[in-house]
Amino acid sequence: MFKSLRWKLQFFYSTLLATVIICSGSVFYYQVWRSTFAEVDRRLEASALYLDVTLRSFPPPIQQGLEAPPMLPPPLRPDGTAPPPPRPRRSKEQFLEELRLPQDSNFPGEVNPDDQPYFLVMTSNDMLLKKEFVPLGYSEAQSLAEQFYPQPTLTMLENKLREVRMIGPSGSKIIVGKSLRRETIQLRNIAIQFTAIGLAFLVLGVGISFAIAYRMVRPITQMSVTAELLSEKDMSKRLDLNHVDSELAGLAEVLNRLFSRLEASFSRQRQFTADASHELRTPLTVIRSVSELALSQVRSPTEYQETIEVSLKAAERMTNLVNGLLALARLDSSNADFNLQLISFNDVVSESIGLLGAMASERKVGLIADLHSVQIFGNSESLSRMIDNLITNAIIYNKPGGKVFITIRIHDDKAVLEIKDTGVGIPEEHLPFLFERFYRVDKARSRLSGGSGLGLAICKGVIEKHNGTITVQSIFGEGTTFRIQLPVFKNLD
Ligand code: ATP
Ligand code: MG
């Protein structure tokens, strides 16, 4: 699965999306969580300071849990009359009645009394002055055992109680607290909502990324389907370039070109096999029919001799063909067994001319050579075979009394071998196919001369192995010129 491009893309998108959702959700939740508790802390601190201010407005004895001292009677007026009696002093309970949390300390939407802020005020010697809304099971002793500071100090108790403690006037101790139950539930609900929304986004994102990944790899899948449909029997399928993204268009074009080359190669191979079997079948049929005919009744020695001669000719033709096929197979294989050596090209050519002189004079064709000395890196055996074929062609496809001009010259650091004849020539429409295997212009004439149509294909293969070129020019009825160019090693002149 992890070898699949589509699943890799899918996995990458989903991981990225999940990371983004988790990170942004966590940051957002943290902000909500922080602001919620910061608001609670701010209100608790404000309430503690409010109680401190209220307590400071009381007479010090009240702050210490005592009754306020009785008022002394005011002194007599100068005229000896008694002033009106002072207003009676308020009792401790009346003072403590004023000690309550500020109006806005109740949080908006607060319904549960358990969630209401509570407070306790103690004297310096831990005597309770007042307490309100203290939750059930609250341990005063435990709270008092803690350290108190002049500034409001925040602490977190068990049972989700958040408290602010501070030292008030006359060493009194002020505690304001609140249960965080409601906030915790709210935050939990928010977390659940976040998770649900995040999951919904993740599912949606994974769906979209699935569609994107599918869309992205679809052309590749289509390419492999098309490639799969290609078989040796039907190589006509091609990739549709109109529906391929620009990034893949180059690859699709390369593949289409490859398919075309494969198609051409398969068809050449088929053609080659068909031609080879056809060429082999003809001499075999000849041998079989003449042998059957000879054996059908008793023959004279001359007739048997004729039969053997015909069979021998057919066998020679087959030998030529098999040798040609073998040479082509060698040329098609790797360069490893094609041994190139420093050779004298003009020697190889003059050797061939010497060997074919008899054949030329037999056919009344004159061989005229003008060979410039030149050394090349080459395989003399295969070069001889190539030159033999070209000169043989020039002799065979010539007219009686015709000429063959064989020249070697040097042009642009290349050894140029020209074999020019004054023979029958080749019609122009045949020239593009001349170097194909088994291609013959005049099949009847070629067969008569024992030709298999492999000679020029072998020539081309040999020249390519030598990094050279071979071209042909011909005027039908006037003659043909084959021109070979090979890289020169050293010019001896
Ligand atoms: P082989 O395999 O024995 O050489 P071949 O001579 O028929 O057989 P190629 O040498 O490949 O085959 O030549 C292919 C064809 O090209 C010949 O059949 C002939 O029709 C034509 N051809 C080649 N050389 C000449 C030439 N110099 N003048 C005219 N036609 C030529
Ligand atoms: Mg030939």
Coordinates of C-alpha atoms and ligand atoms in Angstrom, one line a residue:
M1 CA 0.0 0.0 0.0
F2 CA 2.9 2.4 0.8
K3 CA 4.3 1.8 -2.6
S4 CA 1.2 3.4 -4.1
L5 CA 1.6 7.0 -5.1
R6 CA -2.1 7.6 -4.5
W7 CA -2.0 6.3 -1.0
K8 CA 1.1 8.2 -0.3
L9 CA -0.6 11.4 -1.4
Q10 CA -3.7 10.5 0.6
F11 CA -1.6 9.8 3.7
F12 CA 0.4 13.0 3.3
Y13 CA -2.8 15.2 2.9
S14 CA -4.6 13.5 5.7
T15 CA -1.6 13.8 8.1
L16 CA -1.2 17.4 7.2
L17 CA -4.9 18.2 7.7
A18 CA -5.0 16.3 11.0
T19 CA -1.9 18.2 12.2
V20 CA -3.4 21.6 11.2
I21 CA -6.8 20.7 12.8
I22 CA -5.2 19.4 16.1
C23 CA -2.8 22.4 16.4
S24 CA -5.3 25.1 15.6
G25 CA -7.9 23.4 17.8
S26 CA -5.5 23.1 20.7
V27 CA -4.4 26.7 20.4
F28 CA -8.0 27.9 20.3
Y29 CA -9.0 25.7 23.2
Y30 CA -6.1 26.9 25.2
Q31 CA -7.1 30.5 24.6
V32 CA -10.7 29.8 25.7
W33 CA -9.5 27.9 28.8
R34 CA -7.0 30.7 29.7
S35 CA -9.5 33.5 29.3
T36 CA -12.2 31.6 31.3
F37 CA -10.0 31.1 34.3
A38 CA -8.4 34.5 34.0
E39 CA -11.9 36.0 34.2
V40 CA -12.7 33.9 37.4
D41 CA -9.4 34.9 39.0
R42 CA -9.9 38.6 38.2
R43 CA -13.4 38.6 39.8
L44 CA -12.1 36.7 42.8
E45 CA -9.3 39.2 43.3
A46 CA -11.6 42.1 42.9
S47 CA -14.0 40.6 45.5
A48 CA -11.2 40.0 48.0
L49 CA -10.1 43.7 47.6
Y50 CA -13.7 44.9 48.0
L51 CA -14.0 43.0 51.3
D52 CA -10.7 44.4 52.4
V53 CA -11.9 48.0 51.7
T54 CA -15.3 47.4 53.5
L55 CA -13.4 45.9 56.5
R56 CA -11.1 48.9 56.6
S57 CA -14.1 51.2 57.0
F58 CA -15.0 49.4 60.3
P59 CA -13.6 50.5 63.6
P60 CA -10.5 48.5 64.5
P61 CA -12.2 46.6 67.4
I62 CA -14.8 45.3 64.9
Q63 CA -11.9 44.2 62.7
Q64 CA -10.6 42.2 65.7
G65 CA -14.0 40.6 66.4
L66 CA -14.8 42.9 69.4
E67 CA -17.8 45.3 70.0
A68 CA -17.2 48.9 69.3
P69 CA -16.5 50.9 72.6
P70 CA -19.4 52.9 73.9
M71 CA -19.6 56.5 72.9
L72 CA -18.4 59.1 75.7
P73 CA -21.1 61.7 76.5
P74 CA -20.2 65.0 74.7
P75 CA -18.9 67.9 76.9
L76 CA -21.4 70.5 78.1
R77 CA -21.9 73.6 76.0
P78 CA -20.3 76.9 77.2
D79 CA -23.7 78.0 78.4
G80 CA -23.9 75.0 80.6
T81 CA -26.6 73.2 78.5
A82 CA -26.2 69.6 77.5
P83 CA -25.7 69.0 73.8
P84 CA -28.0 66.5 72.1
P85 CA -27.0 63.0 72.8
P86 CA -24.8 61.3 70.1
R87 CA -26.3 58.7 67.8
P88 CA -26.0 55.3 69.4
R89 CA -23.0 53.3 68.0
R90 CA -23.8 50.4 65.7
S91 CA -23.3 47.0 67.1
K92 CA -20.8 44.5 65.6
E93 CA -23.6 42.6 63.9
Q94 CA -24.8 45.8 62.2
F95 CA -21.2 46.4 60.9
L96 CA -20.8 42.9 59.8
E97 CA -24.1 43.1 58.0
E98 CA -22.4 45.4 55.5
L99 CA -19.7 42.9 54.9
R100 CA -20.8 41.2 51.6
L101 CA -19.5 40.5 48.2
P102 CA -19.9 43.2 45.5
Q103 CA -23.0 43.0 43.4
D104 CA -21.2 42.0 40.2
S105 CA -19.3 39.2 41.8
N106 CA -22.1 36.9 40.7
F107 CA -21.2 35.6 37.3
P108 CA -23.8 36.1 34.6
G109 CA -25.9 33.1 34.0
E110 CA -25.0 31.7 37.5
V111 CA -28.0 29.6 38.5
N112 CA -26.6 26.9 40.7
P113 CA -26.0 28.2 44.3
D114 CA -23.0 25.7 44.5
D115 CA -21.3 27.8 41.8
Q116 CA -21.8 31.1 43.6
P117 CA -18.7 32.8 45.0
Y118 CA -18.2 32.3 48.7
F119 CA -16.2 34.2 51.3
L120 CA -14.9 33.9 54.8
V121 CA -13.5 36.7 57.0
M122 CA -11.4 35.8 60.1
T123 CA -9.7 37.9 62.7
S124 CA -6.0 37.7 63.2
N125 CA -6.5 35.0 65.8
D126 CA -8.7 32.9 63.5
M127 CA -12.0 33.9 65.0
L128 CA -14.7 33.8 62.3
L129 CA -16.2 37.3 61.6
K130 CA -18.4 36.3 58.7
K131 CA -18.9 33.7 56.0
E132 CA -21.3 33.3 53.2
F133 CA -22.2 30.6 50.6
V134 CA -19.4 28.4 51.8
P135 CA -19.8 25.0 50.1
L136 CA -20.7 21.9 52.1
G137 CA -17.8 20.0 53.4
Y138 CA -15.5 23.1 53.2
S139 CA -12.5 22.7 55.6
E140 CA -11.8 26.1 57.2
A141 CA -9.0 24.7 59.2
Q142 CA -7.2 23.5 56.2
S143 CA -7.6 27.0 54.5
L144 CA -6.4 28.8 57.6
A145 CA -3.3 26.5 57.8
E146 CA -2.1 28.0 54.6
Q147 CA 0.2 31.1 54.4
F148 CA -1.6 34.4 54.0
Y149 CA 0.0 37.5 52.2
P150 CA -0.9 41.2 52.1
Q151 CA -1.6 40.8 48.4
P152 CA -4.4 38.6 47.0
T153 CA -2.9 35.1 46.4
L154 CA -4.6 32.6 44.2
T155 CA -4.7 28.8 45.0
M156 CA -6.4 25.8 43.7
L157 CA -8.0 23.4 46.2
E158 CA -9.4 19.9 45.8
N159 CA -13.0 19.7 44.6
K160 CA -12.3 22.2 41.9
L161 CA -12.3 25.2 44.3
R162 CA -10.4 28.3 43.3
E163 CA -9.6 30.6 46.1
V164 CA -8.0 34.0 46.8
R165 CA -6.5 34.7 50.2
M166 CA -5.1 37.9 51.6
I167 CA -4.4 39.6 54.9
G168 CA -6.9 42.4 55.6
P169 CA -6.8 45.2 58.2
S170 CA -5.7 44.4 61.7
G171 CA -4.3 41.1 60.6
S172 CA -7.7 39.8 59.6
K173 CA -7.8 37.0 57.0
I174 CA -10.0 37.2 53.9
I175 CA -10.8 34.2 51.8
V176 CA -12.9 34.5 48.6
G177 CA -13.5 31.4 46.5
K178 CA -15.6 29.8 43.9
S179 CA -16.3 26.3 42.5
L180 CA -15.0 25.8 39.0
R181 CA -17.5 23.1 38.3
R182 CA -19.6 25.1 35.9
E183 CA -16.5 26.4 34.0
T184 CA -15.0 22.9 33.8
I185 CA -18.3 21.6 32.4
Q186 CA -18.4 24.5 29.9
L187 CA -14.8 23.8 28.8
R188 CA -15.5 20.1 28.5
N189 CA -18.5 20.9 26.3
I190 CA -16.4 23.2 24.2
A191 CA -13.7 20.5 23.9
I192 CA -16.4 18.0 22.8
Q193 CA -17.7 20.5 20.2
F194 CA -14.2 21.2 19.0
T195 CA -13.4 17.5 18.6
A196 CA -16.7 16.9 16.7
I197 CA -16.1 19.9 14.4
G198 CA -12.4 18.9 14.0
L199 CA -13.4 15.3 13.1
A200 CA -16.1 16.5 10.7
F201 CA -13.4 18.7 9.0
L202 CA -11.0 15.8 9.0
V203 CA -13.5 13.5 7.4
L204 CA -14.4 16.2 4.8
G205 CA -10.7 16.9 4.2
V206 CA -9.8 13.3 3.8
G207 CA -12.7 12.9 1.3
I208 CA -11.5 15.9 -0.7
S209 CA -7.9 14.7 -0.5
F210 CA -9.0 11.3 -1.7
A211 CA -10.7 12.9 -4.7
I212 CA -7.6 15.1 -5.4
A213 CA -5.3 12.1 -5.1
Y214 CA -7.5 10.1 -7.3
R215 CA -7.7 13.0 -9.9
M216 CA -3.9 13.4 -9.8
V217 CA -3.0 9.7 -10.3
R218 CA -5.9 9.0 -12.8
P219 CA -3.8 10.0 -15.9
I220 CA -1.0 7.7 -14.6
T221 CA -3.5 4.9 -14.1
Q222 CA -4.9 5.5 -17.5
M223 CA -1.4 5.4 -19.0
S224 CA -0.7 2.0 -17.3
V225 CA -4.1 0.7 -18.5
T226 CA -3.3 1.7 -22.1
A227 CA 0.2 0.3 -21.8
E228 CA -1.3 -2.9 -20.5
L229 CA -3.7 -3.1 -23.4
L230 CA -0.8 -3.0 -25.8
S231 CA 0.1 -6.5 -26.9
E232 CA 2.2 -7.9 -29.7
K233 CA -1.0 -8.3 -31.7
D234 CA -2.4 -4.8 -31.2
M235 CA 0.1 -2.1 -30.8
S236 CA -2.1 0.6 -32.2
K237 CA -3.3 2.1 -28.9
R238 CA -1.8 5.5 -27.9
L239 CA -2.2 7.8 -24.8
D240 CA -4.7 10.6 -25.2
L241 CA -2.6 13.8 -24.9
N242 CA -5.7 16.0 -24.7
H243 CA -6.6 14.8 -21.2
V244 CA -3.2 14.7 -19.6
D245 CA -1.8 17.5 -17.3
S246 CA 1.1 19.4 -18.7
E247 CA 3.5 17.8 -16.2
L248 CA 2.6 14.3 -17.6
A249 CA 2.3 15.4 -21.2
G250 CA 6.1 15.0 -21.8
L251 CA 6.0 11.5 -20.3
A252 CA 2.9 10.6 -22.4
E253 CA 4.6 11.8 -25.5
V254 CA 7.8 9.8 -24.8
L255 CA 5.6 6.7 -24.1
N256 CA 3.7 7.3 -27.3
R257 CA 6.9 7.5 -29.3
L258 CA 8.2 4.4 -27.5
F259 CA 4.9 2.6 -28.4
S260 CA 5.3 3.7 -32.1
R261 CA 8.9 2.4 -32.1
L262 CA 7.8 -0.9 -30.5
E263 CA 5.0 -1.2 -33.0
A264 CA 7.5 -0.6 -35.9
S265 CA 10.0 -3.0 -34.3
F266 CA 7.4 -5.8 -33.8
S267 CA 6.1 -5.4 -37.3
R268 CA 9.6 -5.5 -38.7
Q269 CA 10.3 -8.6 -36.7
R270 CA 7.1 -10.2 -38.0
Q271 CA 8.0 -9.2 -41.5
F272 CA 11.5 -10.5 -41.1
T273 CA 10.4 -13.9 -39.8
A274 CA 7.9 -14.2 -42.6
D275 CA 10.5 -13.2 -45.2
A276 CA 13.2 -15.5 -43.8
S277 CA 10.8 -18.5 -43.8
H278 CA 9.6 -17.7 -47.3
E279 CA 13.2 -17.4 -48.5
L280 CA 14.2 -20.7 -46.9
R281 CA 11.1 -22.5 -48.1
T282 CA 11.7 -21.8 -51.8
P283 CA 15.1 -23.7 -52.1
L284 CA 13.7 -26.5 -49.9
T285 CA 10.7 -26.9 -52.1
V286 CA 13.1 -27.0 -55.1
I287 CA 15.2 -29.7 -53.5
R288 CA 12.2 -31.7 -52.5
S289 CA 10.4 -31.5 -55.9
V290 CA 13.5 -32.4 -58.0
S291 CA 14.4 -35.3 -55.6
E292 CA 10.8 -36.6 -55.7
L293 CA 10.8 -36.3 -59.5
A294 CA 14.1 -38.1 -59.8
L295 CA 13.0 -40.9 -57.5
S296 CA 9.6 -41.4 -59.2
Q297 CA 11.2 -43.7 -61.9
V298 CA 14.6 -45.0 -62.9
R299 CA 16.6 -42.1 -64.4
S300 CA 19.7 -41.9 -66.6
P301 CA 23.0 -40.8 -64.9
T302 CA 22.8 -37.4 -66.7
E303 CA 19.3 -36.8 -65.2
Y304 CA 20.6 -37.8 -61.7
Q305 CA 23.5 -35.4 -62.2
E306 CA 21.1 -32.6 -63.2
T307 CA 19.0 -33.3 -60.1
I308 CA 22.0 -33.1 -57.9
E309 CA 23.2 -29.9 -59.5
V310 CA 19.8 -28.2 -59.0
S311 CA 19.8 -29.4 -55.3
L312 CA 23.3 -28.2 -54.8
K313 CA 22.4 -24.7 -56.2
A314 CA 19.4 -24.6 -53.8
A315 CA 21.6 -25.6 -50.9
E316 CA 24.1 -22.9 -51.9
R317 CA 21.3 -20.4 -51.8
M318 CA 20.2 -21.6 -48.4
T319 CA 23.8 -21.4 -47.2
N320 CA 24.0 -17.8 -48.4
L321 CA 20.8 -17.0 -46.7
V322 CA 21.7 -18.6 -43.4
N323 CA 25.2 -16.9 -43.5
G324 CA 23.4 -13.5 -44.2
L325 CA 21.0 -14.1 -41.3
L326 CA 23.9 -15.1 -39.0
A327 CA 25.8 -11.9 -40.0
L328 CA 22.7 -9.8 -39.2
A329 CA 22.2 -11.5 -35.9
R330 CA 25.8 -10.7 -35.0
L331 CA 25.4 -7.1 -36.0
D332 CA 22.2 -6.9 -33.9
S333 CA 23.9 -8.2 -30.8
S334 CA 26.1 -6.0 -28.6
N335 CA 29.3 -4.3 -29.7
A336 CA 31.3 -6.7 -27.4
D337 CA 32.2 -9.2 -30.0
F338 CA 32.8 -6.6 -32.8
N339 CA 36.5 -6.2 -32.7
L340 CA 37.8 -3.0 -34.2
Q341 CA 41.5 -2.7 -35.2
L342 CA 43.7 -0.3 -37.0
I343 CA 43.6 -1.4 -40.7
S344 CA 44.5 -0.1 -44.1
F345 CA 41.1 0.6 -45.7
N346 CA 42.5 0.8 -49.2
D347 CA 44.1 -2.7 -48.8
V348 CA 40.8 -4.2 -47.8
V349 CA 39.1 -2.6 -50.9
S350 CA 41.8 -3.6 -53.3
E351 CA 41.7 -7.2 -52.0
S352 CA 38.0 -7.4 -52.8
I353 CA 38.6 -5.9 -56.2
G354 CA 41.2 -8.6 -56.8
L355 CA 38.9 -11.4 -55.8
L356 CA 36.0 -10.1 -57.9
G357 CA 38.0 -9.3 -61.0
A358 CA 37.3 -12.8 -62.6
M359 CA 33.6 -12.4 -62.0
A360 CA 33.6 -8.9 -63.6
S361 CA 35.5 -10.0 -66.6
E362 CA 33.2 -13.0 -67.0
R363 CA 30.3 -10.5 -67.2
K364 CA 32.3 -8.1 -69.3
V365 CA 32.2 -5.4 -66.7
G366 CA 35.3 -3.3 -66.2
L367 CA 36.5 -2.5 -62.7
I368 CA 38.4 0.9 -62.5
A369 CA 39.9 1.7 -59.1
D370 CA 41.5 4.9 -57.7
L371 CA 42.3 4.3 -54.0
H372 CA 43.8 6.8 -51.7
S373 CA 45.7 5.2 -48.8
V374 CA 43.9 5.6 -45.6
Q375 CA 43.9 3.9 -42.2
I376 CA 40.8 3.5 -40.1
F377 CA 39.7 1.6 -37.0
G378 CA 37.7 -1.2 -38.4
N379 CA 36.8 -4.9 -38.6
S380 CA 38.4 -6.1 -41.8
E381 CA 36.3 -9.2 -42.1
S382 CA 33.0 -7.5 -42.0
L383 CA 34.3 -4.5 -44.1
S384 CA 35.4 -7.1 -46.8
R385 CA 32.0 -8.7 -46.7
M386 CA 30.3 -5.2 -47.1
I387 CA 32.6 -4.2 -50.0
D388 CA 32.2 -7.6 -51.7
N389 CA 28.5 -7.1 -51.7
L390 CA 28.6 -3.6 -53.1
I391 CA 31.0 -4.5 -55.9
T392 CA 29.1 -7.7 -56.6
N393 CA 25.8 -5.7 -56.8
A394 CA 27.6 -3.2 -59.1
I395 CA 28.7 -6.1 -61.4
I396 CA 25.5 -8.1 -61.3
Y397 CA 23.1 -5.2 -61.8
N398 CA 25.2 -3.8 -64.7
K399 CA 25.0 -4.0 -68.4
P400 CA 27.4 -6.0 -70.6
G401 CA 30.4 -3.7 -71.3
G402 CA 29.5 -1.6 -68.3
K403 CA 32.0 -0.1 -65.8
V404 CA 32.4 0.1 -62.1
F405 CA 34.4 3.0 -60.7
I406 CA 35.8 2.3 -57.2
T407 CA 37.4 5.3 -55.5
I408 CA 38.7 6.2 -52.0
R409 CA 39.4 9.8 -51.2
I410 CA 39.6 11.8 -48.0
H411 CA 37.0 14.6 -47.3
D412 CA 36.5 16.4 -44.0
D413 CA 38.6 13.9 -42.0
K414 CA 36.5 11.1 -43.5
A415 CA 37.4 8.2 -45.8
V416 CA 34.9 8.4 -48.6
L417 CA 34.5 5.1 -50.6
E418 CA 32.4 5.5 -53.8
I419 CA 31.3 2.5 -55.8
K420 CA 29.7 3.8 -59.0
D421 CA 28.4 1.7 -61.8
T422 CA 26.9 2.3 -65.2
G423 CA 24.3 -0.4 -64.7
V424 CA 20.5 -0.7 -64.7
G425 CA 20.0 1.9 -62.0
I426 CA 17.2 1.8 -59.3
P427 CA 13.8 3.5 -59.7
E428 CA 13.5 6.4 -57.2
E429 CA 10.6 5.0 -55.3
H430 CA 12.7 2.0 -54.2
L431 CA 15.6 4.0 -52.8
P432 CA 14.1 4.7 -49.3
F433 CA 13.7 0.9 -48.7
L434 CA 16.9 -0.3 -50.3
F435 CA 18.6 -1.0 -46.9
E436 CA 15.7 -3.0 -45.5
R437 CA 16.1 -6.7 -44.9
F438 CA 15.0 -8.9 -47.9
Y439 CA 14.2 -5.8 -50.0
R440 CA 14.9 -6.4 -53.7
V441 CA 14.0 -4.1 -56.5
D442 CA 13.9 -6.7 -59.2
K443 CA 13.0 -9.9 -57.4
A444 CA 13.3 -12.2 -60.4
R445 CA 16.7 -10.9 -61.4
S446 CA 18.0 -10.9 -57.9
R447 CA 16.9 -14.6 -57.3
L448 CA 18.4 -15.6 -60.6
S449 CA 21.7 -14.3 -59.3
G450 CA 21.2 -16.1 -56.0
G451 CA 20.6 -12.9 -54.1
S452 CA 18.7 -13.0 -50.9
G453 CA 18.1 -9.2 -50.4
L454 CA 20.2 -9.1 -47.2
G455 CA 23.4 -7.7 -48.6
L456 CA 22.6 -4.0 -48.2
A457 CA 21.0 -4.5 -44.8
I458 CA 24.3 -6.1 -43.7
C459 CA 26.3 -3.3 -45.3
K460 CA 24.3 -0.7 -43.3
G461 CA 24.7 -2.6 -40.1
V462 CA 28.5 -2.9 -40.6
I463 CA 28.8 0.8 -41.4
E464 CA 26.8 1.8 -38.3
K465 CA 29.1 -0.4 -36.2
H466 CA 32.0 1.7 -37.6
N467 CA 30.2 5.0 -36.8
G468 CA 30.0 5.7 -40.5
T469 CA 27.2 6.5 -43.0
I470 CA 26.1 4.9 -46.3
T471 CA 24.0 6.7 -48.9
V472 CA 22.8 5.8 -52.4
Q473 CA 22.1 7.8 -55.5
S474 CA 20.7 6.3 -58.6
I475 CA 19.3 7.2 -62.0
F476 CA 17.1 4.5 -63.4
G477 CA 18.7 3.1 -66.6
E478 CA 22.0 5.0 -66.1
G479 CA 23.6 3.7 -63.0
T480 CA 24.0 3.7 -59.2
T481 CA 26.5 5.2 -56.8
F482 CA 26.9 4.0 -53.2
R483 CA 28.9 6.4 -51.0
I484 CA 30.4 5.3 -47.6
Q485 CA 31.9 7.7 -45.1
L486 CA 34.1 6.3 -42.3
P487 CA 36.1 8.2 -39.7
V488 CA 39.8 8.4 -40.7
F489 CA 42.6 7.3 -38.3
K490 CA 45.6 8.4 -40.2
N491 CA 46.3 9.7 -43.7
L492 CA 49.5 8.1 -44.9
D493 CA 50.0 10.5 -47.9
Ligands
ATP1 P1 22.4 -10.5 -51.5 O1 21.8 -10.7 -50.1 O2 23.0 -11.8 -52.0 O3 23.3 -9.4 -51.6 P2 20.8 -8.9 -53.2 O4 22.0 -8.4 -54.0 O5 19.6 -9.1 -54.0 O6 21.1 -10.2 -52.4 P3 21.1 -6.5 -51.8 O7 22.5 -6.5 -52.0 O8 20.6 -6.1 -50.4 O9 20.5 -7.9 -52.1 O10 20.4 -5.5 -52.8 C1 19.1 -5.3 -52.7 C2 18.5 -4.9 -54.0 O11 18.9 -3.7 -54.5 C3 18.9 -5.9 -55.1 O12 18.0 -6.9 -55.2 C4 18.8 -5.0 -56.3 O13 17.5 -5.0 -56.9 C5 19.1 -3.6 -55.8 N1 20.5 -3.2 -56.1 C6 21.5 -3.2 -55.2 N2 22.6 -2.7 -55.7 C7 22.3 -2.3 -57.0 C8 23.0 -1.7 -58.1 N3 24.3 -1.4 -58.0 N4 22.3 -1.4 -59.2 C9 21.0 -1.7 -59.3 N5 20.3 -2.3 -58.4 C10 20.9 -2.6 -57.2
MG2 MG 23.8 -8.0 -53.0

